[in-house]
Amino acid sequence: IFGGLKVSPGAIPWQVSVQQKTKNSNMKYSPVCGGVLIASCWVLTAGHCIEQNKDMRVVMGTLALDRPDPSAQIVEVDTAIVHENYRETSSAVYNDIALLRLRGANGFCANETQFVKTACLPSGQLTDGTECTISGWGATETSDYGTNHLLQANVLLISQAKCSEPAVYGSAIDGSMFCAGYLQGGVDSCQGDSGGPLTCKQNDTSVVYGLVSWGDQCGKKNKPGVYARVTNFLDWIKSKTQAFS
Ligand code: 4AZ
């Protein structure tokens, strides 16, 4: 996160760290992406976060990554489901969404606490200009390698028309994504934040409208962050999660 602030304990309890087992090791995992807990056994993340045939786990309920807080819950991923139309080109990442089915029994995986809670899925569309919150352990203005402590920042929703202007992203933008941030630059998501939440408050409830997806670097003028448009995938999420329960 560029231009962010440290998150307080319990402030973003649906944020998870998606981690991949390191090659040639049975024990070590490295953080690859963020994710969002949407049910006890389900995490939303970005499609581009998934490398097939790699063991993954999620770490929930912690702000620090190097030494997880006592409130941390670590659960292995059973199955990763990448969207059938996920596609990456030189100009954009399309349908950049995936579901992680966590390992557990009887639909019970994450244990809800003050530090681990599910985020709500959206019902309606949002108004351009709405202020929303992004978070992650990704790169910052001072570290390409990301942070140990979870950071957050506020961003504004940018219209499709504005984001599709030639000076911004032109025809790269489609209905599977939206832009958020500031055209003057400075505050943005960045590499390592991918798959993490963009939530907006509705009647005091945080609703996950976006997943960190891509952008032309980070915090640059006229190059806001691009987010997977969760409202576009509600039927997909429903069909994939219902097929299991
Ligand atoms: C990345 O490389 C990435 N500024 C993620 C988000 C943004 C740019 C790059 C948005 O994963």
Short mmCIF file of C-alpha atoms and ligand atoms in Angstrom, two decimals:
data_model
loop_
_atom_site.label_atom_id
_atom_site.label_comp_id
_atom_site.label_asym_id
_atom_site.label_seq_id
_atom_site.Cartn_x
_atom_site.Cartn_y
_atom_site.Cartn_z
CA ILE A 1 0.00 0.00 0.00
CA PHE A 2 1.32 3.42 -1.04
CA GLY A 3 0.41 6.31 1.24
CA GLY A 4 -1.10 4.05 3.89
CA LEU A 5 -1.36 3.85 7.66
CA LYS A 6 -0.95 0.94 10.05
CA VAL A 7 -4.16 -1.01 10.66
CA SER A 8 -5.40 -1.30 14.27
CA PRO A 9 -6.13 -4.74 15.73
CA GLY A 10 -9.54 -6.02 14.60
CA ALA A 11 -10.17 -3.14 12.18
CA ILE A 12 -10.03 -5.29 9.01
CA PRO A 13 -10.82 -8.80 10.36
CA TRP A 14 -11.63 -10.23 6.88
CA GLN A 15 -8.12 -9.55 5.56
CA VAL A 16 -6.11 -12.74 5.07
CA SER A 17 -2.57 -13.40 3.90
CA VAL A 18 -2.46 -15.98 1.09
CA GLN A 19 0.78 -17.95 1.32
CA GLN A 20 2.43 -20.53 -0.90
CA LYS A 21 4.61 -23.41 0.18
CA THR A 22 8.22 -22.72 -0.69
CA LYS A 23 9.84 -25.08 -3.20
CA ASN A 24 11.84 -27.90 -1.62
CA SER A 25 10.43 -27.29 1.82
CA ASN A 26 7.65 -28.99 3.72
CA MET A 27 7.47 -26.30 6.35
CA LYS A 28 8.07 -22.86 4.90
CA TYR A 29 5.48 -20.65 3.30
CA SER A 30 5.92 -17.25 1.73
CA PRO A 31 3.24 -14.57 1.48
CA VAL A 32 2.11 -14.08 -2.13
CA CYS A 33 -1.15 -12.15 -1.98
CA GLY A 34 -3.98 -10.83 0.13
CA GLY A 35 -7.43 -12.33 0.31
CA VAL A 36 -10.85 -11.75 1.84
CA LEU A 37 -12.71 -14.14 4.15
CA ILE A 38 -16.33 -14.33 2.93
CA ALA A 39 -17.46 -17.47 4.79
CA SER A 40 -15.94 -19.78 7.40
CA CYS A 41 -14.39 -21.96 4.66
CA TRP A 42 -14.13 -19.51 1.72
CA VAL A 43 -11.63 -16.81 0.79
CA LEU A 44 -11.80 -14.55 -2.28
CA THR A 45 -8.50 -13.62 -3.89
CA ALA A 46 -7.19 -12.60 -7.31
CA GLY A 47 -6.97 -15.16 -10.13
CA HIS A 48 -3.37 -14.15 -10.81
CA CYS A 49 -2.42 -15.19 -7.26
CA ILE A 50 -2.93 -18.88 -8.03
CA GLU A 51 -0.15 -21.08 -9.34
CA GLN A 52 -1.57 -24.54 -9.96
CA ASN A 53 -0.16 -27.47 -7.99
CA LYS A 54 1.36 -25.35 -5.23
CA ASP A 55 0.28 -25.97 -1.65
CA MET A 56 -1.25 -22.88 -0.11
CA ARG A 57 -2.44 -21.71 3.27
CA VAL A 58 -4.14 -18.60 4.60
CA VAL A 59 -3.19 -16.71 7.73
CA MET A 60 -6.06 -14.83 9.37
CA GLY A 61 -6.40 -12.65 12.46
CA THR A 62 -2.92 -11.15 12.44
CA LEU A 63 -1.46 -7.76 11.57
CA ALA A 64 2.18 -8.90 11.66
CA LEU A 65 3.42 -11.47 9.14
CA ASP A 66 6.87 -12.39 10.50
CA ARG A 67 5.61 -13.47 13.91
CA PRO A 68 1.84 -13.91 13.76
CA ASP A 69 -0.16 -12.43 16.64
CA PRO A 70 -1.58 -14.91 19.25
CA SER A 71 -4.98 -14.26 17.63
CA ALA A 72 -3.75 -15.70 14.29
CA GLN A 73 -5.50 -18.65 12.68
CA ILE A 74 -3.64 -20.61 10.02
CA VAL A 75 -5.66 -22.88 7.72
CA GLU A 76 -4.57 -24.87 4.67
CA VAL A 77 -6.24 -24.39 1.30
CA ASP A 78 -8.06 -27.48 0.02
CA THR A 79 -8.95 -26.23 -3.46
CA ALA A 80 -8.29 -23.10 -5.50
CA ILE A 81 -10.95 -22.23 -8.10
CA VAL A 82 -9.81 -19.66 -10.66
CA HIS A 83 -12.47 -17.97 -12.80
CA GLU A 84 -12.93 -19.76 -16.14
CA ASN A 85 -12.45 -16.47 -18.03
CA TYR A 86 -9.46 -15.24 -16.07
CA ARG A 87 -7.02 -13.88 -18.63
CA GLU A 88 -3.87 -11.79 -18.49
CA THR A 89 -2.67 -9.75 -21.48
CA SER A 90 0.06 -7.15 -21.82
CA SER A 91 -2.51 -4.41 -21.19
CA ALA A 92 -4.78 -5.77 -18.45
CA VAL A 93 -5.89 -8.66 -16.23
CA TYR A 94 -9.47 -9.77 -16.94
CA ASN A 95 -11.86 -11.61 -14.61
CA ASP A 96 -9.11 -11.59 -11.99
CA ILE A 97 -10.87 -13.56 -9.28
CA ALA A 98 -10.45 -16.89 -7.51
CA LEU A 99 -12.04 -18.73 -4.60
CA LEU A 100 -10.05 -20.66 -2.02
CA ARG A 101 -11.87 -23.50 -0.27
CA LEU A 102 -10.26 -23.89 3.14
CA ARG A 103 -9.59 -27.21 4.84
CA GLY A 104 -12.00 -27.99 7.65
CA ALA A 105 -14.88 -30.17 8.72
CA ASN A 106 -18.65 -29.65 8.42
CA GLY A 107 -18.34 -26.22 6.86
CA PHE A 108 -16.23 -25.03 9.78
CA CYS A 109 -12.76 -23.64 9.01
CA ALA A 110 -12.15 -20.12 10.30
CA ASN A 111 -13.30 -19.51 13.85
CA GLU A 112 -15.04 -16.12 14.19
CA THR A 113 -13.36 -13.89 16.79
CA GLN A 114 -12.78 -10.18 17.33
CA PHE A 115 -9.87 -10.51 14.86
CA VAL A 116 -11.35 -12.93 12.30
CA LYS A 117 -14.68 -12.07 10.68
CA THR A 118 -16.26 -12.46 7.26
CA ALA A 119 -16.84 -9.50 4.93
CA CYS A 120 -20.26 -8.96 3.38
CA LEU A 121 -20.75 -9.38 -0.37
CA PRO A 122 -22.36 -6.43 -2.18
CA SER A 123 -25.98 -6.23 -3.29
CA GLY A 124 -26.12 -2.96 -5.25
CA GLN A 125 -23.70 -0.90 -7.32
CA LEU A 126 -21.82 2.03 -5.82
CA THR A 127 -21.72 5.71 -6.68
CA ASP A 128 -18.54 7.06 -8.28
CA GLY A 129 -16.57 9.15 -5.83
CA THR A 130 -17.44 6.94 -2.84
CA GLU A 131 -14.58 6.62 -0.38
CA CYS A 132 -13.52 3.03 0.22
CA THR A 133 -10.70 1.25 2.06
CA ILE A 134 -7.89 -0.92 0.67
CA SER A 135 -5.39 -2.93 2.71
CA GLY A 136 -2.44 -5.26 2.37
CA TRP A 137 1.14 -6.22 3.17
CA GLY A 138 2.37 -5.28 -0.31
CA ALA A 139 4.99 -2.83 -1.55
CA THR A 140 5.04 0.72 -0.17
CA GLU A 141 6.59 3.99 -1.27
CA THR A 142 9.69 3.01 0.71
CA SER A 143 9.80 -0.80 0.34
CA ASP A 144 9.46 -2.90 -2.82
CA TYR A 145 9.27 -5.98 -0.61
CA GLY A 146 6.19 -5.01 1.34
CA THR A 147 5.59 -4.56 5.03
CA ASN A 148 5.45 -6.78 8.08
CA HIS A 149 2.53 -4.79 9.51
CA LEU A 150 -0.78 -4.62 7.63
CA LEU A 151 -1.40 -1.18 6.07
CA GLN A 152 -4.61 0.50 4.91
CA ALA A 153 -5.53 3.55 2.85
CA ASN A 154 -8.67 5.27 1.63
CA VAL A 155 -9.34 5.53 -2.10
CA LEU A 156 -12.15 7.02 -4.19
CA LEU A 157 -14.15 5.05 -6.77
CA ILE A 158 -13.40 6.30 -10.30
CA SER A 159 -16.00 6.03 -13.10
CA GLN A 160 -15.50 3.59 -16.02
CA ALA A 161 -15.66 6.57 -18.39
CA LYS A 162 -12.90 8.44 -16.58
CA CYS A 163 -10.71 5.34 -16.22
CA SER A 164 -11.19 4.49 -19.92
CA GLU A 165 -9.88 7.87 -21.08
CA PRO A 166 -6.76 7.57 -23.28
CA ALA A 167 -4.62 9.33 -20.66
CA VAL A 168 -5.63 6.74 -18.06
CA TYR A 169 -6.09 3.09 -19.18
CA GLY A 170 -8.06 3.52 -22.45
CA SER A 171 -9.68 0.38 -23.85
CA ALA A 172 -7.89 -1.93 -21.38
CA ILE A 173 -10.75 -1.47 -18.89
CA ASP A 174 -13.76 -3.80 -19.17
CA GLY A 175 -16.79 -4.65 -17.02
CA SER A 176 -14.88 -7.17 -14.92
CA MET A 177 -12.92 -4.38 -13.24
CA PHE A 178 -13.10 -0.82 -11.94
CA CYS A 179 -10.58 1.83 -10.94
CA ALA A 180 -10.11 3.47 -7.55
CA GLY A 181 -7.61 5.89 -6.12
CA TYR A 182 -6.54 9.40 -7.04
CA LEU A 183 -5.65 10.61 -10.53
CA GLN A 184 -3.05 12.90 -8.96
CA GLY A 185 -1.32 9.78 -7.60
CA GLY A 186 0.23 9.08 -4.20
CA VAL A 187 -2.24 6.70 -2.53
CA ASP A 188 -2.63 3.25 -4.11
CA SER A 189 -2.43 -0.50 -3.77
CA CYS A 190 0.74 -2.18 -5.02
CA GLN A 191 2.46 -5.48 -5.76
CA GLY A 192 1.77 -7.98 -2.96
CA ASP A 193 -1.60 -6.40 -2.11
CA SER A 194 -3.27 -8.35 -4.93
CA GLY A 195 -6.38 -10.28 -4.01
CA GLY A 196 -6.92 -8.16 -0.91
CA PRO A 197 -10.07 -6.20 -0.13
CA LEU A 198 -11.49 -2.91 -1.31
CA THR A 199 -14.42 -2.40 1.04
CA CYS A 200 -16.93 0.42 1.21
CA LYS A 201 -19.17 1.17 4.17
CA GLN A 202 -22.92 0.92 3.72
CA ASN A 203 -25.08 1.62 6.78
CA ASP A 204 -21.98 1.09 8.95
CA THR A 205 -21.28 -2.33 7.38
CA SER A 206 -18.15 -2.97 5.31
CA VAL A 207 -18.96 -4.52 1.96
CA VAL A 208 -16.29 -6.00 -0.34
CA TYR A 209 -16.69 -4.33 -3.74
CA GLY A 210 -13.23 -4.94 -5.14
CA LEU A 211 -10.15 -7.15 -5.05
CA VAL A 212 -6.74 -5.60 -5.71
CA SER A 213 -5.88 -6.66 -9.28
CA TRP A 214 -3.47 -4.58 -11.35
CA GLY A 215 -2.24 -1.13 -12.37
CA ASP A 216 0.60 0.64 -14.14
CA GLN A 217 3.03 0.59 -11.22
CA CYS A 218 1.84 2.25 -8.03
CA GLY A 219 0.83 5.72 -6.96
CA LYS A 220 1.53 7.27 -10.36
CA LYS A 221 -0.38 10.22 -11.78
CA ASN A 222 -3.27 9.10 -14.05
CA LYS A 223 -2.60 5.43 -13.20
CA PRO A 224 -5.00 4.50 -10.40
CA GLY A 225 -5.31 0.98 -9.02
CA VAL A 226 -7.58 -1.45 -10.85
CA TYR A 227 -9.82 -3.82 -8.88
CA ALA A 228 -11.80 -6.93 -9.81
CA ARG A 229 -15.47 -5.88 -9.78
CA VAL A 230 -17.03 -8.22 -7.22
CA THR A 231 -20.64 -7.31 -8.19
CA ASN A 232 -19.86 -8.82 -11.61
CA PHE A 233 -19.07 -12.19 -10.03
CA LEU A 234 -21.83 -12.69 -7.46
CA ASP A 235 -23.51 -15.49 -9.45
CA TRP A 236 -20.13 -17.13 -10.04
CA ILE A 237 -19.31 -16.97 -6.30
CA LYS A 238 -22.72 -18.38 -5.42
CA SER A 239 -22.50 -21.26 -7.89
CA LYS A 240 -18.96 -22.25 -6.86
CA THR A 241 -19.55 -22.07 -3.11
CA GLN A 242 -22.97 -23.80 -3.24
CA ALA A 243 -21.57 -26.69 -5.25
CA PHE A 244 -19.57 -27.67 -2.16
CA SER A 245 -22.04 -27.32 0.72
C1 4AZ B 1 0.84 -6.00 -8.89
O1 4AZ B 1 1.87 -6.02 -9.54
C2 4AZ B 1 0.08 -4.74 -8.77
N1 4AZ B 1 -1.30 0.05 -8.27
C3 4AZ B 1 -1.02 -4.67 -7.94
C4 4AZ B 1 -1.72 -3.48 -7.82
C5 4AZ B 1 -1.31 -2.37 -8.53
C6 4AZ B 1 -0.22 -2.44 -9.36
C7 4AZ B 1 0.49 -3.62 -9.48
C8 4AZ B 1 -2.11 -1.11 -8.39
O2 4AZ B 1 0.40 -7.03 -8.37
#
